[in-house]
Short mmCIF file of C-alpha atoms in Angstrom, two decimals:
data_model
loop_
_atom_site.label_atom_id
_atom_site.label_comp_id
_atom_site.label_asym_id
_atom_site.label_seq_id
_atom_site.Cartn_x
_atom_site.Cartn_y
_atom_site.Cartn_z
CA MET A 531 -17.13 4.85 -43.92
CA ARG A 532 -21.09 4.56 -42.56
CA HIS A 533 -23.50 1.78 -43.37
CA GLU A 534 -27.00 3.07 -41.94
CA ASN A 535 -28.78 0.66 -44.03
CA LEU A 536 -26.86 -2.38 -43.42
CA PHE A 537 -29.88 -4.48 -42.12
CA MET A 538 -29.37 -8.20 -40.78
CA GLY A 539 -31.06 -9.31 -43.73
CA ASP A 540 -27.91 -9.08 -45.63
CA GLN A 541 -25.77 -11.16 -43.84
CA ILE A 542 -23.77 -12.02 -46.60
CA MET A 543 -22.86 -8.48 -47.30
CA TYR A 544 -22.32 -7.77 -43.97
CA ARG A 545 -19.76 -10.56 -43.48
CA ILE A 546 -17.64 -9.61 -46.68
CA TYR A 547 -17.57 -6.21 -44.75
CA ARG A 548 -16.53 -7.62 -41.83
CA ARG A 549 -13.89 -9.57 -43.63
CA THR A 550 -12.53 -6.32 -45.15
CA ASN A 551 -12.80 -4.68 -41.98
CA LEU A 552 -10.76 -7.38 -40.27
CA SER A 553 -7.99 -7.67 -43.29
CA VAL A 554 -7.63 -3.67 -43.08
CA SER A 555 -7.05 -4.02 -39.49
CA LEU A 556 -4.45 -6.75 -39.72
CA ALA A 557 -2.60 -4.98 -42.36
CA ALA A 558 -2.79 -1.63 -40.09
CA LEU A 559 -1.41 -3.71 -37.24
CA ALA A 560 1.50 -5.22 -39.29
CA PHE A 561 2.20 -1.87 -40.63
CA ALA A 562 1.90 -0.41 -37.03
CA CYS A 563 4.29 -2.79 -35.55
CA THR A 564 6.55 -1.92 -38.47
CA ALA A 565 6.28 1.50 -38.64
CA GLY A 566 4.69 2.53 -35.36
CA LEU A 567 2.43 5.22 -36.61
CA PRO A 568 0.06 6.52 -33.74
CA ALA A 569 -2.12 7.96 -36.72
CA LEU A 570 -3.28 4.32 -37.29
CA ALA A 571 -5.94 4.87 -34.29
CA GLN A 572 -8.30 6.83 -36.75
CA THR A 573 -8.22 3.54 -38.96
CA ALA A 574 -9.58 0.98 -36.23
CA GLY A 575 -12.81 -0.70 -37.53
CA ALA A 576 -15.79 1.62 -37.76
CA THR A 577 -19.03 0.03 -38.15
CA SER A 578 -22.18 1.66 -37.83
CA ALA A 579 -24.98 -1.23 -38.11
CA PRO A 580 -28.30 -0.55 -36.62
CA THR A 581 -27.02 -3.21 -33.91
CA ALA A 582 -24.15 -5.48 -33.47
CA PRO A 583 -23.61 -8.56 -35.54
CA THR A 584 -25.38 -11.92 -34.45
CA ILE A 585 -23.11 -14.41 -32.53
CA THR A 586 -23.58 -17.41 -34.90
CA ASP A 587 -20.79 -19.82 -33.20
CA GLY A 588 -22.96 -22.01 -31.10
CA THR A 589 -26.49 -22.04 -29.74
CA ARG A 590 -25.81 -22.33 -26.30
CA LEU A 591 -25.50 -18.24 -26.02
CA PHE A 592 -28.92 -17.67 -26.25
CA GLU A 593 -29.76 -20.56 -23.30
CA ASP A 594 -27.48 -18.83 -21.13
CA PHE A 595 -29.19 -15.89 -20.88
CA GLY A 596 -32.48 -17.87 -20.15
CA GLY A 597 -33.80 -17.00 -23.69
CA LYS A 598 -36.33 -14.37 -24.05
CA PRO A 599 -38.01 -14.42 -20.52
CA GLY A 600 -34.36 -14.46 -18.96
CA LEU A 601 -33.87 -11.15 -21.40
CA VAL A 602 -36.82 -9.64 -20.16
CA LYS A 603 -35.93 -9.97 -16.37
CA ILE A 604 -32.54 -8.95 -17.27
CA MET A 605 -33.67 -5.71 -18.90
CA ASP A 606 -36.20 -5.02 -15.93
CA ASP A 607 -33.08 -5.18 -13.59
CA PHE A 608 -30.91 -3.24 -15.91
CA MET A 609 -33.14 -0.19 -15.95
CA ASP A 610 -33.74 -0.31 -12.16
CA ASN A 611 -29.88 -0.25 -11.98
CA LEU A 612 -29.89 2.78 -14.63
CA LEU A 613 -32.30 4.65 -12.71
CA ALA A 614 -30.58 4.11 -9.35
CA ASP A 615 -26.97 5.26 -11.01
CA SER A 616 -26.70 8.87 -10.72
CA ARG A 617 -24.68 8.80 -13.82
CA THR A 618 -27.20 7.09 -16.07
CA LYS A 619 -30.39 8.53 -14.23
CA PRO A 620 -30.30 11.64 -16.24
CA PHE A 621 -30.68 9.63 -19.54
CA PHE A 622 -33.17 7.45 -18.72
CA ALA A 623 -35.44 8.81 -16.19
CA PRO A 624 -37.14 10.98 -18.86
CA ALA A 625 -37.37 8.67 -21.39
CA ASP A 626 -39.61 5.82 -22.17
CA GLN A 627 -38.59 3.01 -20.19
CA ALA A 628 -40.83 0.35 -21.19
CA HIS A 629 -39.80 0.91 -25.15
CA ILE A 630 -36.18 1.25 -24.31
CA LYS A 631 -36.45 -2.24 -22.39
CA ALA A 632 -38.21 -3.86 -25.24
CA MET A 633 -35.80 -2.75 -27.54
CA LEU A 634 -33.09 -3.85 -25.43
CA VAL A 635 -34.52 -7.36 -25.26
CA GLU A 636 -35.05 -7.44 -29.32
CA GLN A 637 -31.54 -6.31 -29.80
CA PHE A 638 -29.38 -8.59 -27.54
CA CYS A 639 -31.93 -11.24 -28.91
CA GLN A 640 -30.86 -10.65 -32.21
CA ILE A 641 -27.39 -10.34 -31.23
CA LEU A 642 -27.61 -13.81 -29.10
CA ASN A 643 -28.92 -15.62 -32.28
CA GLY A 644 -32.06 -15.93 -30.42
CA GLY A 645 -33.94 -15.55 -33.54
CA CYS A 646 -35.58 -11.88 -33.19
CA VAL A 647 -34.96 -8.97 -35.40
CA TYR A 648 -34.35 -5.71 -33.97
CA SER A 649 -36.75 -2.91 -35.27
CA GLY A 650 -35.47 0.19 -33.37
CA LYS A 651 -33.29 2.76 -34.54
CA ASP A 652 -29.54 2.34 -35.39
CA MET A 653 -27.31 3.50 -32.33
CA ALA A 654 -25.92 6.59 -33.90
CA THR A 655 -29.40 7.79 -34.53
CA ALA A 656 -30.73 6.88 -31.00
CA HIS A 657 -27.92 8.69 -29.36
CA ALA A 658 -27.75 11.72 -31.47
CA GLY A 659 -27.43 15.16 -29.48
CA MET A 660 -27.43 13.46 -26.11
CA GLY A 661 -24.15 14.27 -25.04
CA VAL A 662 -23.02 10.40 -23.77
CA THR A 663 -19.47 10.73 -22.44
CA GLU A 664 -16.98 7.50 -22.42
CA GLY A 665 -18.13 7.52 -18.84
CA ASP A 666 -21.69 7.47 -19.19
CA PHE A 667 -20.84 4.21 -21.48
CA TYR A 668 -18.81 2.61 -18.89
CA ALA A 669 -21.45 3.10 -16.02
CA LEU A 670 -24.09 1.54 -18.24
CA VAL A 671 -21.91 -1.41 -18.99
CA GLU A 672 -21.31 -1.55 -14.89
CA ASP A 673 -25.13 -1.53 -14.60
CA LEU A 674 -25.66 -4.22 -17.19
CA GLN A 675 -23.23 -6.39 -15.86
CA LYS A 676 -24.68 -6.26 -12.09
CA ALA A 677 -28.06 -7.10 -13.55
CA MET A 678 -26.47 -10.16 -15.45
CA ASN A 679 -24.74 -11.17 -12.37
CA LYS A 680 -28.21 -11.02 -10.45
CA ASN A 681 -29.41 -13.09 -13.20
CA HIS A 682 -26.65 -15.44 -12.73
CA ILE A 683 -25.65 -15.03 -16.16
CA PRO A 684 -22.18 -17.14 -16.68
CA PHE A 685 -19.43 -14.55 -16.70
CA ALA A 686 -17.84 -15.88 -19.76
CA SER A 687 -21.35 -15.70 -21.77
CA GLN A 688 -21.56 -12.13 -20.42
CA ASN A 689 -18.55 -11.17 -21.84
CA ARG A 690 -19.28 -12.82 -25.08
CA LEU A 691 -22.16 -10.68 -25.51
CA LEU A 692 -20.45 -7.13 -24.13
CA ALA A 693 -17.43 -8.00 -26.71
CA ALA A 694 -20.33 -7.75 -29.30
CA LEU A 695 -21.74 -4.65 -27.77
CA ALA A 696 -18.39 -2.80 -27.37
CA PRO A 697 -17.87 -1.31 -30.83
CA GLN A 698 -21.27 0.75 -30.20
CA HIS A 699 -19.23 3.34 -28.38
CA ARG A 700 -18.26 4.66 -31.70
CA ASP A 701 -21.79 5.69 -32.28
CA ILE A 702 -22.97 6.27 -28.55
CA VAL A 703 -20.22 8.45 -27.36
CA GLU A 704 -19.65 11.89 -28.31
CA LYS A 705 -15.75 12.80 -28.63
CA MET B 1235 17.56 9.22 0.06
CA THR B 1236 14.90 9.82 2.95
CA SER B 1237 13.86 13.18 1.01
CA LYS B 1238 13.30 10.78 -2.05
CA ILE B 1239 10.85 8.92 0.02
CA TRP B 1240 9.12 11.65 0.99
CA THR B 1241 8.67 12.93 -2.08
CA SER B 1242 6.71 9.58 -3.01
CA ALA B 1243 4.68 9.97 -0.23
CA ALA B 1244 3.99 13.70 -1.09
CA PHE B 1245 3.03 12.60 -4.64
CA ALA B 1246 0.77 10.04 -3.33
CA ALA B 1247 -1.02 12.62 -0.94
CA LEU B 1248 -1.17 15.20 -3.76
CA THR B 1249 -2.66 12.85 -6.15
CA GLY B 1250 -5.16 11.73 -3.14
CA CYS B 1251 -5.87 15.18 -1.86
CA VAL B 1252 -5.36 17.86 -4.77
CA CYS B 1253 -6.97 15.64 -7.63
CA ALA B 1254 -9.91 14.37 -6.03
CA PRO B 1255 -11.60 17.79 -5.45
CA ALA B 1256 -10.54 18.82 -9.03
CA MET B 1257 -12.28 15.73 -10.34
CA ALA B 1258 -15.65 16.59 -8.09
CA GLN B 1259 -15.97 19.38 -10.63
CA THR B 1260 -15.69 17.44 -13.90
CA ALA B 1261 -18.67 15.19 -14.91
CA GLY B 1262 -17.52 12.36 -12.94
CA MET B 1263 -14.66 10.13 -11.40
CA SER B 1264 -13.39 6.41 -11.88
CA ASP B 1265 -15.66 5.56 -14.45
CA ARG B 1266 -13.62 2.81 -16.42
CA LEU B 1267 -14.45 -0.59 -15.60
CA LEU B 1268 -12.99 -2.61 -12.63
CA LEU B 1269 -9.17 -3.93 -13.34
CA THR B 1270 -8.88 -2.41 -16.73
CA GLY B 1271 -6.04 0.16 -15.18
CA GLY B 1272 -4.20 -2.90 -14.51
CA VAL B 1273 -2.44 -3.13 -11.10
CA SER B 1274 0.88 -1.23 -10.16
CA GLU B 1275 4.10 -3.13 -11.27
CA VAL B 1276 7.36 -3.58 -9.40
CA GLU B 1277 8.43 -0.26 -11.07
CA GLY B 1278 5.45 1.77 -10.31
CA ALA B 1279 3.76 1.69 -13.61
CA ALA B 1280 0.25 0.59 -14.60
CA GLY B 1281 0.77 -3.16 -15.38
CA GLY B 1282 0.86 -6.69 -14.07
CA GLY B 1283 3.42 -7.34 -11.21
CA LEU B 1284 6.60 -7.29 -13.41
CA THR B 1285 5.84 -5.60 -16.31
CA PRO B 1286 4.23 -2.57 -17.45
CA TRP B 1287 0.88 -2.55 -19.52
CA ALA B 1288 -0.16 -0.44 -22.23
CA LEU B 1289 -3.18 0.18 -20.01
CA ILE B 1290 -3.31 3.87 -18.20
CA GLY B 1291 -3.50 3.67 -14.50
CA GLY B 1292 -6.03 4.26 -12.30
CA TYR B 1293 -9.89 4.66 -13.55
CA GLY B 1294 -10.31 8.07 -15.33
CA THR B 1295 -11.76 8.12 -18.76
CA ARG B 1296 -10.58 10.40 -21.56
CA ASP B 1297 -12.32 13.12 -19.58
CA GLN B 1298 -11.21 12.33 -16.27
CA LEU B 1299 -7.99 12.04 -14.06
CA GLY B 1300 -7.06 8.99 -12.33
CA ALA B 1301 -4.45 8.02 -9.71
CA SER B 1302 -3.40 5.44 -7.65
CA GLY B 1303 -0.75 4.54 -4.76
CA TYR B 1304 0.81 1.24 -3.95
CA TYR B 1305 2.83 -0.78 -1.69
CA THR B 1306 4.37 -4.04 -2.80
CA HIS B 1307 6.40 -6.54 -0.59
CA VAL B 1308 8.24 -9.53 -2.05
CA ASP B 1309 9.86 -12.08 0.07
CA THR B 1310 12.55 -14.38 -1.41
CA ASP B 1311 14.73 -16.99 -0.19
CA ASP B 1312 17.69 -14.62 0.67
CA TYR B 1313 15.89 -10.96 -0.12
CA SER B 1314 13.07 -8.96 0.61
CA LEU B 1315 11.67 -6.16 -2.05
CA GLU B 1316 9.67 -3.33 -0.96
CA SER B 1317 8.16 -1.22 -3.40
CA PHE B 1318 5.99 1.68 -3.09
CA GLY B 1319 4.76 4.80 -4.95
CA ALA B 1320 2.09 6.32 -6.65
CA LEU B 1321 0.94 7.40 -10.01
CA LEU B 1322 -1.11 10.48 -11.60
CA ALA B 1323 -3.05 9.51 -14.97
CA VAL B 1324 -4.57 12.47 -17.17
CA ASN B 1325 -7.55 11.72 -19.83
CA ASP B 1326 -6.56 8.13 -20.09
CA ARG B 1327 -3.80 8.88 -22.15
CA VAL B 1328 -0.77 9.82 -20.03
CA GLU B 1329 0.45 8.27 -16.99
CA PHE B 1330 3.22 9.90 -14.54
CA SER B 1331 4.78 7.40 -11.70
CA ILE B 1332 7.31 7.83 -8.94
CA SER B 1333 8.12 4.88 -6.87
CA GLN B 1334 10.90 3.58 -4.59
CA GLN B 1335 12.61 -0.05 -4.85
CA ARG B 1336 13.89 -0.80 -1.65
CA PHE B 1337 15.98 -4.27 -1.81
CA ASN B 1338 16.74 -5.69 1.69
CA LEU B 1339 20.33 -7.94 1.59
CA GLN B 1340 19.01 -9.35 4.93
CA ASP B 1341 21.60 -12.07 5.77
CA VAL B 1342 23.53 -11.51 2.74
CA GLY B 1343 24.44 -8.15 3.34
CA ALA B 1344 26.29 -9.56 6.70
CA SER B 1345 28.38 -11.94 4.51
CA LEU B 1346 29.25 -9.27 1.68
CA GLY B 1347 31.02 -7.05 4.76
CA LEU B 1348 28.10 -4.60 4.32
CA GLY B 1349 26.21 -5.33 7.35
CA SER B 1350 22.94 -7.04 8.07
CA ASN B 1351 19.80 -5.90 6.50
CA TYR B 1352 21.82 -3.83 4.27
CA LYS B 1353 19.37 -2.06 2.02
CA ILE B 1354 19.76 -0.53 -1.87
CA ASP B 1355 17.18 2.07 -2.63
CA VAL B 1356 16.21 2.87 -6.46
CA THR B 1357 13.84 6.02 -6.98
CA THR B 1358 12.17 5.38 -10.32
CA TYR B 1359 10.76 8.07 -12.30
CA GLY B 1360 7.96 6.76 -14.89
CA ALA B 1361 6.20 8.48 -17.82
CA LYS B 1362 3.82 6.69 -20.21
CA VAL B 1363 1.66 7.71 -23.40
CA ARG B 1364 -0.73 5.78 -25.03
CA VAL B 1365 -0.10 6.26 -28.60
CA LEU B 1366 -2.93 4.04 -30.23
CA GLY B 1367 -5.67 1.74 -30.07
CA ASP B 1368 -8.26 1.06 -27.11
CA ALA B 1369 -7.53 -2.47 -25.35
CA ILE B 1370 -11.16 -2.71 -23.82
CA LEU B 1371 -13.67 -0.84 -26.19
CA GLU B 1372 -12.21 -1.86 -29.89
CA GLN B 1373 -13.77 -5.57 -29.73
CA ASP B 1374 -14.07 -5.82 -33.33
CA SER B 1375 -10.47 -5.16 -33.94
CA TRP B 1376 -7.27 -6.59 -33.81
CA ILE B 1377 -5.31 -3.54 -32.91
CA PRO B 1378 -4.12 -3.47 -29.49
CA GLN B 1379 -3.71 -0.45 -26.87
CA VAL B 1380 -0.01 0.70 -27.58
CA ALA B 1381 1.64 2.79 -25.41
CA VAL B 1382 5.57 3.75 -25.23
CA GLY B 1383 7.04 4.56 -22.22
CA VAL B 1384 10.47 5.36 -19.87
CA LEU B 1385 11.44 4.35 -16.54
CA TYR B 1386 14.18 6.43 -14.97
CA LYS B 1387 16.26 4.84 -12.00
CA ASP B 1388 18.15 6.47 -9.72
CA ASN B 1389 20.18 4.11 -7.29
CA ASN B 1390 21.66 5.42 -4.23
CA ARG B 1391 24.62 2.85 -3.78
CA ASP B 1392 27.11 4.03 -6.58
CA THR B 1393 29.94 2.77 -4.92
CA LEU B 1394 28.73 -0.69 -4.29
CA VAL B 1395 27.00 -1.14 -7.63
CA LYS B 1396 30.25 -0.11 -9.66
CA SER B 1397 32.38 -2.50 -7.05
CA LEU B 1398 30.04 -5.46 -8.43
CA GLY B 1399 30.89 -4.08 -12.05
CA ALA B 1400 28.03 -1.70 -13.11
CA ASP B 1401 29.13 1.05 -15.58
CA HIS B 1402 26.63 3.71 -13.95
CA SER B 1403 24.40 3.59 -10.96
CA ASP B 1404 21.56 5.43 -12.76
CA GLY B 1405 19.95 4.86 -16.06
CA ALA B 1406 16.72 4.86 -18.13
CA ASP B 1407 14.35 1.75 -19.41
CA PHE B 1408 12.77 2.57 -22.59
CA TYR B 1409 9.48 0.44 -23.48
CA VAL B 1410 6.63 -0.05 -25.76
CA SER B 1411 3.68 -1.89 -24.49
CA ALA B 1412 0.79 -3.74 -26.62
CA THR B 1413 -2.07 -4.93 -24.65
CA LYS B 1414 -5.40 -6.22 -25.87
CA LEU B 1415 -8.33 -7.39 -23.87
CA LEU B 1416 -9.90 -10.24 -25.96
CA LEU B 1417 -13.30 -9.92 -23.80
CA ALA B 1418 -14.94 -12.65 -25.70
CA HIS B 1419 -12.43 -15.15 -24.23
CA SER B 1420 -12.26 -13.26 -21.11
CA LEU B 1421 -8.55 -12.88 -21.74
CA LEU B 1422 -6.18 -9.92 -21.46
CA LEU B 1423 -2.69 -10.33 -23.15
CA ASN B 1424 -0.01 -7.94 -23.08
CA ALA B 1425 3.62 -8.08 -24.55
CA THR B 1426 6.24 -5.42 -23.78
CA ALA B 1427 9.55 -4.80 -25.69
CA ARG B 1428 12.00 -2.73 -23.40
CA LEU B 1429 15.48 -1.13 -24.36
CA THR B 1430 17.19 -1.78 -21.10
CA ARG B 1431 20.93 -2.04 -19.50
CA ALA B 1432 19.55 -2.43 -16.12
CA ASN B 1433 20.93 -5.23 -13.76
CA GLN B 1434 18.16 -6.98 -11.60
CA PHE B 1435 15.77 -4.20 -12.50
CA GLY B 1436 18.31 -1.58 -11.92
CA ILE B 1437 19.16 -2.62 -8.12
CA LEU B 1438 22.73 -3.60 -9.34
CA GLY B 1439 22.84 -0.31 -11.38
CA GLN B 1440 23.79 -0.31 -15.28
CA SER B 1441 26.15 -1.83 -17.46
CA GLY B 1442 26.77 -2.57 -21.34
CA ASP B 1443 24.90 -1.25 -24.11
CA TYR B 1444 21.06 -1.25 -24.57
CA LYS B 1445 19.56 -4.46 -25.24
CA PRO B 1446 16.04 -5.38 -26.12
CA GLU B 1447 14.44 -7.58 -23.83
CA PHE B 1448 10.46 -9.27 -23.68
CA GLU B 1449 7.87 -9.26 -21.23
CA GLY B 1450 4.92 -10.84 -21.65
CA SER B 1451 1.45 -11.07 -19.66
CA ALA B 1452 -1.64 -13.32 -19.76
CA ALA B 1453 -4.73 -12.86 -17.41
CA TYR B 1454 -7.87 -14.43 -17.38
CA LEU B 1455 -10.86 -12.71 -16.01
CA LEU B 1456 -12.63 -15.01 -13.59
CA THR B 1457 -15.03 -12.34 -12.47
CA ARG B 1458 -15.75 -8.70 -12.92
CA LYS B 1459 -13.47 -8.30 -10.06
CA ILE B 1460 -10.83 -11.54 -10.10
CA ALA B 1461 -8.28 -12.12 -12.63
CA VAL B 1462 -5.62 -14.92 -12.59
CA GLY B 1463 -2.79 -15.01 -14.89
CA ALA B 1464 0.98 -15.52 -15.48
CA GLU B 1465 4.05 -13.08 -16.68
CA ILE B 1466 7.71 -13.60 -17.93
CA ARG B 1467 10.12 -10.66 -18.06
CA THR B 1468 13.82 -11.37 -20.07
CA LYS B 1469 16.33 -9.40 -18.46
CA PRO B 1470 19.99 -8.56 -19.75
CA ASP B 1471 22.83 -10.47 -18.19
CA ASN B 1472 25.65 -7.96 -17.95
CA LEU B 1473 27.67 -8.51 -14.71
CA ALA B 1474 30.51 -10.71 -15.13
CA GLY B 1475 30.08 -13.79 -12.38
CA LEU B 1476 26.86 -12.44 -11.49
CA LYS B 1477 24.59 -14.45 -13.69
CA GLU B 1478 21.16 -13.00 -14.19
CA ASP B 1479 17.61 -14.83 -15.24
CA THR B 1480 14.45 -14.53 -16.72
CA ALA B 1481 11.70 -13.87 -13.87
CA TYR B 1482 8.28 -15.33 -13.81
CA ASP B 1483 5.15 -15.07 -11.92
CA ALA B 1484 1.70 -16.44 -11.54
CA PHE B 1485 -0.86 -14.11 -9.96
CA VAL B 1486 -4.24 -13.47 -8.73
CA ALA B 1487 -5.71 -9.93 -8.76
CA TYR B 1488 -8.72 -8.96 -6.71
CA ALA B 1489 -10.48 -5.56 -6.79
CA PRO B 1490 -13.33 -5.56 -4.37
CA THR B 1491 -13.95 -1.89 -5.58
CA LYS B 1492 -12.71 0.73 -7.63
CA ASN B 1493 -10.57 2.39 -4.77
CA LEU B 1494 -8.68 -1.17 -3.77
CA ALA B 1495 -6.95 -4.15 -5.44
CA VAL B 1496 -4.91 -6.75 -3.94
CA THR B 1497 -2.55 -8.97 -5.67
CA LEU B 1498 -1.13 -12.17 -4.66
CA ALA B 1499 1.62 -13.73 -6.78
CA TYR B 1500 4.23 -16.06 -6.51
CA ALA B 1501 7.52 -14.79 -8.28
CA ASP B 1502 10.71 -16.75 -9.37
CA LEU B 1503 12.97 -13.70 -9.94
CA GLY B 1504 16.14 -16.32 -11.05
CA ASN B 1505 19.50 -15.93 -9.50
CA ILE B 1506 20.45 -13.05 -7.82
CA VAL B 1507 24.12 -13.09 -6.79
CA VAL B 1508 23.79 -15.89 -4.37
CA GLY B 1509 21.21 -18.08 -5.95
CA ASP B 1510 17.58 -18.29 -7.36
CA GLN B 1511 15.42 -16.14 -5.70
CA ARG B 1512 11.47 -17.07 -5.15
CA GLY B 1513 8.65 -16.18 -2.84
CA LEU B 1514 5.47 -14.54 -1.96
CA TYR B 1515 4.88 -11.39 -3.55
CA ILE B 1516 1.64 -9.34 -2.07
CA SER B 1517 0.75 -5.96 -3.27
CA LEU B 1518 -2.16 -3.49 -2.25
CA GLN B 1519 -3.33 -0.60 -4.46
CA ALA B 1520 -5.50 2.16 -3.59
CA GLY B 1521 -6.73 4.55 -5.85
CA PHE B 1522 -9.51 6.12 -8.32
#
């Protein structure tokens, strides 16, 4: 089930979608507990929005990241890390790094409820045909964690952002 | 028995020497995130200290191999327990482990007429398969990672454990584990249900019918490299006159790199023959 055109303006529809997804997950969990069916792995929620949903419970999170200037600094360090990491360098060295950084700032700002609107491609389109492995994806997470640590972002706040980003693996990692 | 120890050592060496070059030919190695392979539980499977988790050991992704070796020492009021072994993980899906639990009766051995520092060795062969879910990546789903596993325990003191009332010296435990990382809360939870008839982890053999036991772990992530937590493990109580209790521990695990992890814990194993056994647990793990 794909939702390519699910933009952030359509919050209500998105919430309904999320809730449906959650109840499906809970039903599946209850079923898995009683029946123990391995096949249910396939039914775990499968979203494909342009980016992850905005975290709306509280306003501190965006401040924890230093607002937009903080995100800009994090992305500079993040890109440095990605280019220094032999696992991620092949993807980012030939790319328009300034554009990627700007899009990441926009995307993270939106997720962190910083009032931005992500204007980039959805994750599936942006990564189509790149052959990103699960290992590449984790390498990127590590490089992001290091950049956030360097910028003294509280670890718990880092994890809230990463939890929002993690489901993007479905659109980024090729099976 | 010595041959079994050497089997363990050879397995550990093999996983290090044979797998490492094989890995170099693939896209990469050790790409999963720090501590997401758990540590080595006392029976050799990837997990907490006392219980296996649904996480597959090592740091290999779905395209990679992983492996680790460990040494654990638990020093309780009247005994010491050494555990060491290795595991090999394939594609973050299947985990094979072999380990040795060496239980030293210290002075209790002398008082039982067995001699001071009498040792009981259990060799444990483990296999675990991830059947469902991804504890780390599926952060918008409540479905945990679920794995099923078996731990076959081969006890070398057949006569002794039978004289204490065990029906068999050897036997298998079967378990299902569900693990979920609640990343937004920096919390990892695990629940394990185990069918077992092992007395004192199998150190005193096997008795009675298979019964379901419960094991639970909670770990809070302080940093990328440090987790603190606690565990509980219920156990059967099948040996007449030798009451067996629930075991607990509280731990801190530190992984400075993906090749090394140190776990320190305080464990309460409950009564083992002569009284309550509490003490320090230290474990070192190396792997990739």
